[in-house]
Coordinates of C-alpha atoms and ligand atoms in Angstrom, one line a residue:
Chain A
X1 CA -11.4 6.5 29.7
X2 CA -13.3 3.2 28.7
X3 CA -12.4 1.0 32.1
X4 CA -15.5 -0.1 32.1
X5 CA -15.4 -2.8 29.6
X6 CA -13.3 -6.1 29.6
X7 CA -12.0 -8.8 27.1
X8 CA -12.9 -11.9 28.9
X9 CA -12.9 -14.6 26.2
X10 CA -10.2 -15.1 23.6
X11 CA -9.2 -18.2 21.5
X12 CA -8.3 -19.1 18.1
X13 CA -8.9 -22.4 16.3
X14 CA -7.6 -25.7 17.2
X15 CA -5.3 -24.9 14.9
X16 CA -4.1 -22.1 11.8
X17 CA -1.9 -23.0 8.5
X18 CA -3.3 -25.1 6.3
X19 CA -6.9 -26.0 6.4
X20 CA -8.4 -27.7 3.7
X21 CA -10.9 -29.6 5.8
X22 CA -12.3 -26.8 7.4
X23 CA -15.3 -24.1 5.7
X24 CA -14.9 -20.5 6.4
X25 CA -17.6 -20.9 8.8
X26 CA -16.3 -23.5 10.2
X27 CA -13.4 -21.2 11.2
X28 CA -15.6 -18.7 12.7
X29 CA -17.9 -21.4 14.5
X30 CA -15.0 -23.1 15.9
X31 CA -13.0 -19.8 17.2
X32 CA -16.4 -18.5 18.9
X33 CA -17.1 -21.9 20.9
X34 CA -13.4 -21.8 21.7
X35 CA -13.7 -18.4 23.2
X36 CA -17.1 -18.8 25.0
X37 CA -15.4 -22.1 26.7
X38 CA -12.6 -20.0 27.1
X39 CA -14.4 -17.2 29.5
X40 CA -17.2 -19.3 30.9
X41 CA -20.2 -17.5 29.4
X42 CA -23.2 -19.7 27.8
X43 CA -23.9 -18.9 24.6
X44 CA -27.0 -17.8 25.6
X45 CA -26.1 -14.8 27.3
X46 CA -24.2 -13.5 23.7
X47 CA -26.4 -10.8 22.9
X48 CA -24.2 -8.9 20.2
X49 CA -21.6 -10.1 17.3
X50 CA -19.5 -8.7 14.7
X51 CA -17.5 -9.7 12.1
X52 CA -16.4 -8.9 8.8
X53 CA -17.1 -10.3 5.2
X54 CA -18.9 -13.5 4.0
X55 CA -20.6 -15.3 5.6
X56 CA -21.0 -12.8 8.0
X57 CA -22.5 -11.7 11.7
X58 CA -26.0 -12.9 11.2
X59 CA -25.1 -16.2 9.8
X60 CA -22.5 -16.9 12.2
X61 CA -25.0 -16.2 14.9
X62 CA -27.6 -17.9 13.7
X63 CA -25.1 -21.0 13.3
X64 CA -23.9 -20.9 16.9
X65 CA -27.6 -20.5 17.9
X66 CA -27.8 -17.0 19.3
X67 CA -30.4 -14.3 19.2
X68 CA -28.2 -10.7 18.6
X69 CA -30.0 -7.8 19.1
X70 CA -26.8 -5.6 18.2
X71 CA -24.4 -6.4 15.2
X72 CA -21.5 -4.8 13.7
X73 CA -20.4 -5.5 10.2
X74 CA -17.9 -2.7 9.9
X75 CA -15.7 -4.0 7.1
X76 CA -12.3 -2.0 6.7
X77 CA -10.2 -4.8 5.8
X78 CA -7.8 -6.5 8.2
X79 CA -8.4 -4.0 11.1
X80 CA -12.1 -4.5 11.0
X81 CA -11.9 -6.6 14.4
X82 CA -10.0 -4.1 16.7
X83 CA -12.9 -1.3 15.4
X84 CA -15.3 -4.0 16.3
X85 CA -13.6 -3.6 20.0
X86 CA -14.1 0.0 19.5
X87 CA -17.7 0.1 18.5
X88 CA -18.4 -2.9 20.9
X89 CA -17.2 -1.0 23.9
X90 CA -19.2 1.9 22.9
X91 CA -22.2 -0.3 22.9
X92 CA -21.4 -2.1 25.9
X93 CA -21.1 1.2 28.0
X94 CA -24.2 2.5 26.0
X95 CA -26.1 -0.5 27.2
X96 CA -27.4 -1.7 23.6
X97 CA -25.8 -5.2 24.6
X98 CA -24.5 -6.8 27.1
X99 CA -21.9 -9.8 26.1
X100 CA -20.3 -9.1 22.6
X101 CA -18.6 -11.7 20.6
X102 CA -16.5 -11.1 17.9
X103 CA -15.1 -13.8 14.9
X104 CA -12.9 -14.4 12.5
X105 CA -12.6 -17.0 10.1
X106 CA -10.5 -17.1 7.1
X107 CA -9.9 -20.3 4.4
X108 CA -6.6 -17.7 2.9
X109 CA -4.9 -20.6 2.2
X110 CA -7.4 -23.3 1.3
X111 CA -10.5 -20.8 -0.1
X112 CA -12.8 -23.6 1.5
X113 CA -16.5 -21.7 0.8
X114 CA -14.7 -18.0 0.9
X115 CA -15.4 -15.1 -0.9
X116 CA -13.2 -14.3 -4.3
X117 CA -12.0 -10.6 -4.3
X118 CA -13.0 -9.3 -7.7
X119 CA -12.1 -5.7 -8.4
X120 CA -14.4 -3.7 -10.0
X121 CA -13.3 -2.0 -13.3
X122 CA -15.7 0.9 -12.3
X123 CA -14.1 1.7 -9.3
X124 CA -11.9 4.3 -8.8
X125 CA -9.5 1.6 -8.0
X126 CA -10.3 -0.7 -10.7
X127 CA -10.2 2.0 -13.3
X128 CA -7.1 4.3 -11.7
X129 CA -5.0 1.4 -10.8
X130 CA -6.0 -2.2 -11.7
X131 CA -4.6 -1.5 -15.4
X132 CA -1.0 -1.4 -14.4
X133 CA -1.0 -5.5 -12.9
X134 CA -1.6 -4.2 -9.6
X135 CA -4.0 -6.9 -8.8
X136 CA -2.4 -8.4 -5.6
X137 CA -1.6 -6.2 -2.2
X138 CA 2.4 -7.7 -3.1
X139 CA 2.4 -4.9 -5.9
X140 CA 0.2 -1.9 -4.4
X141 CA 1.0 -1.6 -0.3
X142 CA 4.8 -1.5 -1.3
X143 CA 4.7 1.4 -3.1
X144 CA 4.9 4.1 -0.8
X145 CA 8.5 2.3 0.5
X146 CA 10.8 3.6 -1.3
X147 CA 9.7 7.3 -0.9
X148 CA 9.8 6.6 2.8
X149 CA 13.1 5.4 2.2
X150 CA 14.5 8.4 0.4
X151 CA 13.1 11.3 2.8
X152 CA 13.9 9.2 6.0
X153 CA 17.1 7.7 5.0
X154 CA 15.9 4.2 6.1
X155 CA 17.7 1.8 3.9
X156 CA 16.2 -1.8 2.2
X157 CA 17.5 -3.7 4.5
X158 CA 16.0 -2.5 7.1
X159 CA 12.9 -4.6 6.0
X160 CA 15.2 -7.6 6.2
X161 CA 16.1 -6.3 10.1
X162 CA 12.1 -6.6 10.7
X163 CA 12.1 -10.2 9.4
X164 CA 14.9 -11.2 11.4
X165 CA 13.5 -9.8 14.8
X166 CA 9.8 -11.0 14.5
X167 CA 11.5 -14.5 13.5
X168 CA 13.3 -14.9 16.9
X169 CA 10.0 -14.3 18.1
X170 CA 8.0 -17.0 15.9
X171 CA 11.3 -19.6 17.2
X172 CA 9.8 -19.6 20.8
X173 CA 6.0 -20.2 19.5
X174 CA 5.3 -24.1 18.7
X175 CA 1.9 -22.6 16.3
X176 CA 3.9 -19.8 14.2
X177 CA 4.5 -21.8 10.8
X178 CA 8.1 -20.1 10.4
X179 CA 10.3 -21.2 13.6
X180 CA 14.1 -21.7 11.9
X181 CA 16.4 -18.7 13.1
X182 CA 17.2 -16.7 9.9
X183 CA 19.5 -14.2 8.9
X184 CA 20.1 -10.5 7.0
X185 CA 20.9 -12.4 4.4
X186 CA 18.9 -15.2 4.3
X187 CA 16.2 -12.5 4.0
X188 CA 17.5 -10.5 1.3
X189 CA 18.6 -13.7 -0.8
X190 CA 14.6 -15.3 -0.4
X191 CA 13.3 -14.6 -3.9
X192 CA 12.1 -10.8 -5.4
X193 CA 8.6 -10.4 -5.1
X194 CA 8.2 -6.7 -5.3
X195 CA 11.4 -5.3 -5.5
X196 CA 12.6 -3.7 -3.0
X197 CA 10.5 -6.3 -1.1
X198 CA 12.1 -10.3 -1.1
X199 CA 9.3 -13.3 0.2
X200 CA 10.7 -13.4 3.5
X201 CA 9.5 -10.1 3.8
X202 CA 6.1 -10.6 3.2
X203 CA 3.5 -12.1 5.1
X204 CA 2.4 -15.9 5.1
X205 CA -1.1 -17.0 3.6
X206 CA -2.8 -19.2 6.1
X207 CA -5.9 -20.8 7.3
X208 CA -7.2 -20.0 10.4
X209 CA -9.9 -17.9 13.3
X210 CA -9.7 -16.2 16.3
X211 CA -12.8 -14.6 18.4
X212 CA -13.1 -12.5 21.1
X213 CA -16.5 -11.9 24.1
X214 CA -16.5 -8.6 25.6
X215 CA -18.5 -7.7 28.5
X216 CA -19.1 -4.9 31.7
X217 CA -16.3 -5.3 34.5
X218 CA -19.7 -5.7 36.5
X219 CA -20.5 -8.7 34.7
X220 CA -16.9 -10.1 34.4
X221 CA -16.7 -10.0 38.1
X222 CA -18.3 -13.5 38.3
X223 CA -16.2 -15.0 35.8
X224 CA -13.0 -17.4 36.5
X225 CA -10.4 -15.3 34.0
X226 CA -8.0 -12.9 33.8
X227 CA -10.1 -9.7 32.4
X228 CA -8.4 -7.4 30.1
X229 CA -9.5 -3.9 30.3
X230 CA -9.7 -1.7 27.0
X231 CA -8.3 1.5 28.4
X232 CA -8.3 3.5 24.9
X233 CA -9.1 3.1 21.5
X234 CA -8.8 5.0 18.4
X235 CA -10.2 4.7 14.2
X236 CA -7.9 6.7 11.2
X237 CA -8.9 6.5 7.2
X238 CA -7.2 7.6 4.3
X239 CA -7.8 6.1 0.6
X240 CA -8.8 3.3 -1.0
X241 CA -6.1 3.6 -3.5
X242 CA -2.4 3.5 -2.3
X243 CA -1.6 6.0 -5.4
X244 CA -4.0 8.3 -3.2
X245 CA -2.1 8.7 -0.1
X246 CA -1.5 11.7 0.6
X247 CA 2.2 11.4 2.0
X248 CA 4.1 8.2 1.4
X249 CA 6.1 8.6 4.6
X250 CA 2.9 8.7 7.3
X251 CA -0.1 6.7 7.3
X252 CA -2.8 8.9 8.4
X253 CA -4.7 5.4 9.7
X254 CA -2.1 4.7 12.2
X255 CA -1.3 8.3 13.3
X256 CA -5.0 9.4 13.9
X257 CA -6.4 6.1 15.5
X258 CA -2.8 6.1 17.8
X259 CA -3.5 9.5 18.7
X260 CA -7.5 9.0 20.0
X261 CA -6.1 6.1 21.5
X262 CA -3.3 7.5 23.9
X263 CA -6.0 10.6 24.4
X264 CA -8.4 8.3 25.9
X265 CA -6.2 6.2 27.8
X266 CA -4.3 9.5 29.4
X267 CA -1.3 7.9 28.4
X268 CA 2.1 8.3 25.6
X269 CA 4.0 6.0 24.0
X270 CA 6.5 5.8 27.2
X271 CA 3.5 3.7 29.1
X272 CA 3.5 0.9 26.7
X273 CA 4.9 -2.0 27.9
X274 CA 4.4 -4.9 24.9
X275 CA 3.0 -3.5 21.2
X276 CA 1.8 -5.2 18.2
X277 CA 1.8 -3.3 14.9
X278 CA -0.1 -5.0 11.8
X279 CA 2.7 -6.7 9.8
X280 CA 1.1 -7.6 6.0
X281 CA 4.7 -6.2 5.1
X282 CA 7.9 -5.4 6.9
X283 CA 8.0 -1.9 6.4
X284 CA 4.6 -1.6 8.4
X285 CA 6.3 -1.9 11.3
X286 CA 8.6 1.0 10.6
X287 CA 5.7 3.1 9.2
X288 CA 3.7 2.0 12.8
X289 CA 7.1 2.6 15.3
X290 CA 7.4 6.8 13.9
X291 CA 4.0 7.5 13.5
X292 CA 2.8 5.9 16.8
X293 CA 5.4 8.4 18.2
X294 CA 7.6 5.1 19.9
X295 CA 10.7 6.8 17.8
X296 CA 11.4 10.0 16.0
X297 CA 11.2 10.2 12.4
X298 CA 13.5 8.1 10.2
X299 CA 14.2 6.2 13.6
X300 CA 12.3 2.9 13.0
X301 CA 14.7 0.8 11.4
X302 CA 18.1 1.1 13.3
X303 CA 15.7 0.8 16.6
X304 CA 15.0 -2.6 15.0
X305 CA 17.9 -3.6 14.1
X306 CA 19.3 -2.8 17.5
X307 CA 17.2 -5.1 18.9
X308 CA 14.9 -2.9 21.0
X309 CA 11.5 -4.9 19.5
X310 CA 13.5 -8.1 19.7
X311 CA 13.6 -10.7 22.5
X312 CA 15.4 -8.9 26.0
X313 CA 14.6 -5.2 24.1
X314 CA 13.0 -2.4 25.4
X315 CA 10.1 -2.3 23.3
X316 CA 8.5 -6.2 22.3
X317 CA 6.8 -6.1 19.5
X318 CA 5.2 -8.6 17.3
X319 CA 6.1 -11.0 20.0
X320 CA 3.7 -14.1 18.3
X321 CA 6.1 -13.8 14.9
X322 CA 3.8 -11.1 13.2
X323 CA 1.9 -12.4 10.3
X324 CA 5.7 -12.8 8.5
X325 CA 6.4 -15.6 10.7
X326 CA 3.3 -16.8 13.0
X327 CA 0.0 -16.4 10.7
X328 CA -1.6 -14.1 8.3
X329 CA -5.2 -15.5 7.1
X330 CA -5.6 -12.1 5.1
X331 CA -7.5 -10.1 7.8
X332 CA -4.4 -10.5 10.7
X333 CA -6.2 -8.3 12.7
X334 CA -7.5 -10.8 15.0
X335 CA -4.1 -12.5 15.6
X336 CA -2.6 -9.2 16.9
X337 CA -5.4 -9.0 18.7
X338 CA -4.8 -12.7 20.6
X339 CA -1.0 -12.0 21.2
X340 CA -1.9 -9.2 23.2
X341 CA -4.6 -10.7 25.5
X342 CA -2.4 -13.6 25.7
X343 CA 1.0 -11.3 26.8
X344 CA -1.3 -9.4 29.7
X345 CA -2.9 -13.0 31.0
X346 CA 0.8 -14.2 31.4
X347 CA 0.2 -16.9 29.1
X348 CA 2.3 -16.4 26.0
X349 CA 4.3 -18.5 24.1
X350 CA 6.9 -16.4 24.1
X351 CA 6.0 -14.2 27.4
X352 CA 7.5 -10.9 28.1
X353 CA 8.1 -10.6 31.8
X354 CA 5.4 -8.1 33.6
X355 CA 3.4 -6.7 30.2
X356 CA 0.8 -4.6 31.9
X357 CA 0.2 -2.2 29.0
X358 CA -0.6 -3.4 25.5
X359 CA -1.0 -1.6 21.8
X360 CA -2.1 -3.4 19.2
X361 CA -2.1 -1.5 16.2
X362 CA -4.2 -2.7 12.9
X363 CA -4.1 -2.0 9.3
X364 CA -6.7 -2.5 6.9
X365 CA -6.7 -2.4 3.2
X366 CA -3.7 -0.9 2.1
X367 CA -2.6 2.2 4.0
X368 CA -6.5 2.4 3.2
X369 CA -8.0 1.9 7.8
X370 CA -5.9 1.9 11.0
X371 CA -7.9 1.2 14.4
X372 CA -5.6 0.9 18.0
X373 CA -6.8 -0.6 21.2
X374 CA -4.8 0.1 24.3
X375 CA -4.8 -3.0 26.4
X376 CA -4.3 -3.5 29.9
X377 CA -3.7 -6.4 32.7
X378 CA -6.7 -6.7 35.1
X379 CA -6.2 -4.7 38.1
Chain I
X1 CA -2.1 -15.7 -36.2
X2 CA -3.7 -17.4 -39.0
X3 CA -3.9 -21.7 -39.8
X4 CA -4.9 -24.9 -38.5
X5 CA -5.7 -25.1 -34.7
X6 CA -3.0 -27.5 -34.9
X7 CA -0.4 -25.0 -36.7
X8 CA -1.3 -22.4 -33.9
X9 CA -1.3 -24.7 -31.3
X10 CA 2.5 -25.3 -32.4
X11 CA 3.3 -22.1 -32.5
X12 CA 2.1 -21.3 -29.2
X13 CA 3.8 -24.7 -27.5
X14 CA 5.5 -23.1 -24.4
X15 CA 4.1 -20.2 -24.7
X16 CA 1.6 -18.9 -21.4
X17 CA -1.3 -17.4 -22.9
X18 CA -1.8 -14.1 -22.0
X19 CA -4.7 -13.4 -20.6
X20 CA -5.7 -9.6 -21.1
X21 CA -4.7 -6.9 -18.9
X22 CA -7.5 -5.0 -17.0
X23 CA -9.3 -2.9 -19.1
X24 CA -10.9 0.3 -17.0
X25 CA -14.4 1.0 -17.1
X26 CA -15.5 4.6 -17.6
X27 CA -18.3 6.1 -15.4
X28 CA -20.0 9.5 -16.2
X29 CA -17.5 11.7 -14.2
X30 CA -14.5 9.7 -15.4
X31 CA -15.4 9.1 -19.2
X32 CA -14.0 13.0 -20.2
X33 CA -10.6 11.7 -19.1
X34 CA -10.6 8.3 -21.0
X35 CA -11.8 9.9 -24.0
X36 CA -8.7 12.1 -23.8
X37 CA -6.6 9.6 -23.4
X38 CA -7.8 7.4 -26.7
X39 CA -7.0 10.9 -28.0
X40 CA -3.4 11.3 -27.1
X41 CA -4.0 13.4 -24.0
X42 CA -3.8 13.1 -20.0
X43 CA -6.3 15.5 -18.6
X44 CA -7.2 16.4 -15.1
X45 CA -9.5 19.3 -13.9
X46 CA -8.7 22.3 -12.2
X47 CA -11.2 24.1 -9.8
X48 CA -12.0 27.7 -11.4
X49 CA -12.2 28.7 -7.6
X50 CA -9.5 28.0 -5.9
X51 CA -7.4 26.9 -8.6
X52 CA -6.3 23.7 -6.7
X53 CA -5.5 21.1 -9.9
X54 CA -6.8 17.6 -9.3
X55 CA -7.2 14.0 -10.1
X56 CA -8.5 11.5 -10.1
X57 CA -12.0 12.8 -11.5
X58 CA -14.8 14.3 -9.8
X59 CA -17.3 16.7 -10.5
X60 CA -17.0 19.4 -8.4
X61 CA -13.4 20.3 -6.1
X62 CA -11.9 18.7 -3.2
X63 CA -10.4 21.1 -1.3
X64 CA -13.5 23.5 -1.6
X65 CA -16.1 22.4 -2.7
X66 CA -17.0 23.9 -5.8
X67 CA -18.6 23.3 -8.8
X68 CA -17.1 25.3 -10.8
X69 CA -13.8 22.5 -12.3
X70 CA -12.2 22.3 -15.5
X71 CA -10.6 19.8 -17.5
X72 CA -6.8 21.2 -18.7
X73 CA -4.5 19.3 -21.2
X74 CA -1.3 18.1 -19.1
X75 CA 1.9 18.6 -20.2
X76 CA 3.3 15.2 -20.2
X77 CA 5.6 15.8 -17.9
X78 CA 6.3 14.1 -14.6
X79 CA 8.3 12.8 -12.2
X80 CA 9.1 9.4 -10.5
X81 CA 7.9 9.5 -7.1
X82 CA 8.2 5.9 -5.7
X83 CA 7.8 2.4 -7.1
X84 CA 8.2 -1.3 -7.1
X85 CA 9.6 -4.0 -10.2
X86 CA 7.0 -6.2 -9.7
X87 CA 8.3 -9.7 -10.1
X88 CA 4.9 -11.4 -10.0
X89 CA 2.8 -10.2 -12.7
X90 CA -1.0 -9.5 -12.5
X91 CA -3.4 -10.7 -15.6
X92 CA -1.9 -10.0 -18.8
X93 CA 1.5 -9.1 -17.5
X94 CA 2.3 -12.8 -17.5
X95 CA 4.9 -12.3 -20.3
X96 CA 6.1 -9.2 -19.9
X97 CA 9.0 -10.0 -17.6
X98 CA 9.2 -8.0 -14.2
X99 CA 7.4 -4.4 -14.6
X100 CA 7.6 -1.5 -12.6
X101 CA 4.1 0.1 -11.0
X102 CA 5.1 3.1 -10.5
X103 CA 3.4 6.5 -9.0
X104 CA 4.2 9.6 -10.9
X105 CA 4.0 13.1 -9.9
X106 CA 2.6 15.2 -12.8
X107 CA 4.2 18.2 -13.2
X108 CA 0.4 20.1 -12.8
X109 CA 0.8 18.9 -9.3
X110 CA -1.5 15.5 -9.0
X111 CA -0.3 12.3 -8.7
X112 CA -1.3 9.2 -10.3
X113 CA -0.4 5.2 -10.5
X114 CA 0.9 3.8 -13.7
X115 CA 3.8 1.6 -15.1
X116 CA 7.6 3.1 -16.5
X117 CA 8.1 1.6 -20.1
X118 CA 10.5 2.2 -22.2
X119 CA 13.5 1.6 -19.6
X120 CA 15.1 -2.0 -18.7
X121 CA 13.7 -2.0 -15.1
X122 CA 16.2 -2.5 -13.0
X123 CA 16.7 -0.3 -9.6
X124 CA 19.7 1.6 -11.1
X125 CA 17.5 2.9 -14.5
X126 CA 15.4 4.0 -12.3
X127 CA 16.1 6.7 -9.2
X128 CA 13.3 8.5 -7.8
X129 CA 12.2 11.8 -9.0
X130 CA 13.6 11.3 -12.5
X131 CA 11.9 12.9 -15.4
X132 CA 9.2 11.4 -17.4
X133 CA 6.8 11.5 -20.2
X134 CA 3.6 10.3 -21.1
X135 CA 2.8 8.1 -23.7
X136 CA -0.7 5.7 -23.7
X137 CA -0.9 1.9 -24.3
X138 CA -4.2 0.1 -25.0
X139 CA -6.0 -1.7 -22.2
X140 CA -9.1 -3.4 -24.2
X141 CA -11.0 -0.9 -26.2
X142 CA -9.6 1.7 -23.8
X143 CA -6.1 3.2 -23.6
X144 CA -4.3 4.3 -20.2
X145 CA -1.7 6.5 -19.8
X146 CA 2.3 4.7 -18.7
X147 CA 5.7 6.9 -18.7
X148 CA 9.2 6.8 -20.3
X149 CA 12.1 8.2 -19.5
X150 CA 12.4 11.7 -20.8
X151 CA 14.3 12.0 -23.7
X152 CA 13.6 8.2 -24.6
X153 CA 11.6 7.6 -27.9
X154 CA 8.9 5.8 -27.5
Ligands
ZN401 ZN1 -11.5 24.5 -5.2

């Protein structure tokens, strides 16, 4: 059990979606002063940061004026900031720090000074799967979906079910950029991008940063805010390559990270009250429901289209619009992240009456890193 | 294409230039494979120890460790093990229409990523865990290994 250590700060940018005026760093500098305002802590007191990708930790530090003396640049793809919690809390209770600030700053959209993904023909990737015009995450992390389709009976349009539920979400938040209502159909008529996958079914592309300042509940004890405790956390890898997975029905990164997570916490899926699972694509969420252990196998998509993860159901999830509908700036991670602060302060958009528990559940690369971070409402 | 600039650049009016589809790179552990495949043949190893079959290439066996790994010739064979028609094509693809990228089972055991040719690619030519055989297209100097229906000439 980590109680020890608390979320104080969190904030995104002014605002996400589309950008052009504002640098990657900008994104970074701008979430981090947001979230230091947002807890009360002076800069000065920051004494570790991590972050993922160009321009990275030290930079952003050194741009915001602070001295670390403990970084993280742990770089698994759009997870990388819940394993920053992780590894953060780890250092926090070890005493190698004693405020941590995380960022995130992504030009997606706009690619105002961000960094160009170039696969590398030497790679096992680059050799093994870049020939067949599998540049784009559109055409690899779908893959596995139809396998997972044929040996759990879930059907297409169960994707189109996942849409339609995180929507009704994104229609109470003023910042998601998707707000109509939309239907089954509205879904599965939106153009073919991957077959079986339709645009409505994949996430946006969007500007946008989020940071996070962790600390001891010793030290939080001072501060005016509604501390979130990290009760649990978990890591999970499989392969860098999505021909590599092992079994296209279970993502070893979500079921091994879930696991350490509920271990830690002493708790099971039954204790969670409000659950975010990493939404790049809408069968993540169906992948994330079985092998988080919230349904049985082959469950997931009738318990979304019953409405359980939907407004009044048992189980809200993806209560911000998911990166279909709210914001995906290509490393979501953060976002999840914010929702679930946000749902166990009481101050969501879209609030879920009495969340005391929260999972967020990250994905990063392609079926490639899953981290989890159980959440909880201050005492 | 032979002429004038301005005869070619008639011919090619409307026409999106292709640029060229990724071309793998070969490293020391990989180049036994590629060379096979500029051959006519898909090779993966096989650990003289435990017999597990493999790919993609490494020098020495996954599942135990040794060093002791062979390449074998593959049948050809395989079978369809999930996909997607990709509607938005990657460098090079730009006028081939929709594609599918595919992973294939091999019938020695390993899988592998690659595109089904040969077959309009529409969901219904295309159930999961049909047969398939290899044949190899060129991808630059080097040529990669993509699957037909069985029974289809290539
Ligand atoms: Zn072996």
């Amino acid at each position: 059990m980590s109680g020890g250590v608390v979320i104080v700060g969190a904030a995104e940018t002014d605002d996400i979606g589309t950008l052009p005026n504002h640098s990657t760093m900008r994104l970074h500098t701008e979430a981090a002063r947001n979230a230091l305002r947002d807890c009360g802590i002076d800069k000065s007191e920051v004494d570790g940061i991590a972050g993922v990708s160009m321009p990275g930790p030290i930079s952003v530090a050194h741009s915001l004026g602070i001295e670390p003396r403990w970084v993280d640049t742990t770089s698994v793809g759009g997870t990388s900031f819940l394993t920053h919690v992780r590894h953060a809390v780890a250092a926090l209770e070890a005493g190698h720090c004693s405020v941590v600030l995380i960022t995130h700053g992504e030009s997606g959209r706009s690619q105002v000074g961000a960094p160009r993904y170039t696969p590398d023909p030497a790679s096992v990737v680059g050799q093994f799967e870049a020939p067949y015009g599998v540049t784009g995450p559109p055409s690899r992390f779908t893959v596995p979906f139809l396998r997972f389709m044929k040996e759990t009976g879930t059907q297409a349009r169960h994707l189109a079910d996942v849409a339609v539920a995180q929507r009704k979400w994104a229609a109470m938040n003023p910042r998601a950029k998707f707000r109509d209502p939309i239907t089954v159909d509205d879904v599965q008529n939106s153009p073919v991008i991957a077959w079986p996958f339709h645009l409505l079914e994949c996430c946006l592309v969007t500007d946008g940063g989020g940071a996070l300042v962790l600390t001891t509940e010793e030290r939080a004890k001072d501060l005016d805010v509604a501390a979130v405790r990290v009760l649990g956390t978990g890591e999970g890898y499989e392969a860098s390559g999505i021909s590599m997975m092992e079994d296209f029905t279970t993502f070893k990164g979500f079921k091994n990270s879930a696991a350490d997570a509920f271990r830690a916490a002493q708790m099971t899926p039954a204790d969670i009250d409000h659950l975010m699972i990493y939404d790049a694509f809408a069968h993540l969420p169906l992948y994330g429901l079985e092998d988080l252990g919230f349904v049985g196998r082959g469950e997931a998509g009738e318990f979304v289209r019953a409405g359980h993860t939907s407004p009044g159901g048992s189980l809200p999830m993806n209560t911000n619009g998911g990166g279909l509908s709210y914001t995906h700036t290509g490393m979501y991670g953060m976002f999840a992240i914010m929702e679930s602060v946000r749902q166990l302060r009481g101050t969501a958009p879209a609030q879920v009456a009495g969340v005391r528990t929260s999972l967020v559940q990250g994905n990063g690369g392609m079926f490639a890193a899953g981290s989890t971070l159980i959440l909880a409402a201050a005492a | 294409m032979t002429g004038t600039i301005e005869e070619i650049r008639g011919k090619t009016a409307g026409v999106k230039r292709p640029r060229a589809k990724m071309a793998p790179s070969a490293t020391p552990e990989t180049r036994p494979y590629w060379d096979a495949a500029a051959d006519g043949r898909l090779s993966v190893q096989r650990c003289q120890a435990c017999s597990h079959v493999y790919f993609y290439p490494r020098d020495f066996c996954p599942v135990c460790s040794s060093d002791l790994v062979e390449w074998i010739d593959c049948s050809g064979r395989a079978t369809l093990h999930s996909y997607v028609i990709e509607h938005r094509p990657g460098p090079g693809f730009e006028n081939d229409g929709p594609y599918v990228v595919a992973v294939v089972q091999l019938e020695e055991g390993p899988r592998m990523m690659t595109n089904v040719v040969g077959v309009e690619p529409l969901p219904e030519n295309l159930p999961l865990d049909m047969e398939l055989t290899v044949q190899f297209e060129p991808r630059g100097d080097m040529w990669v290994p993509v699957f037909a229906p069985a029974g289809a000439s290539a």
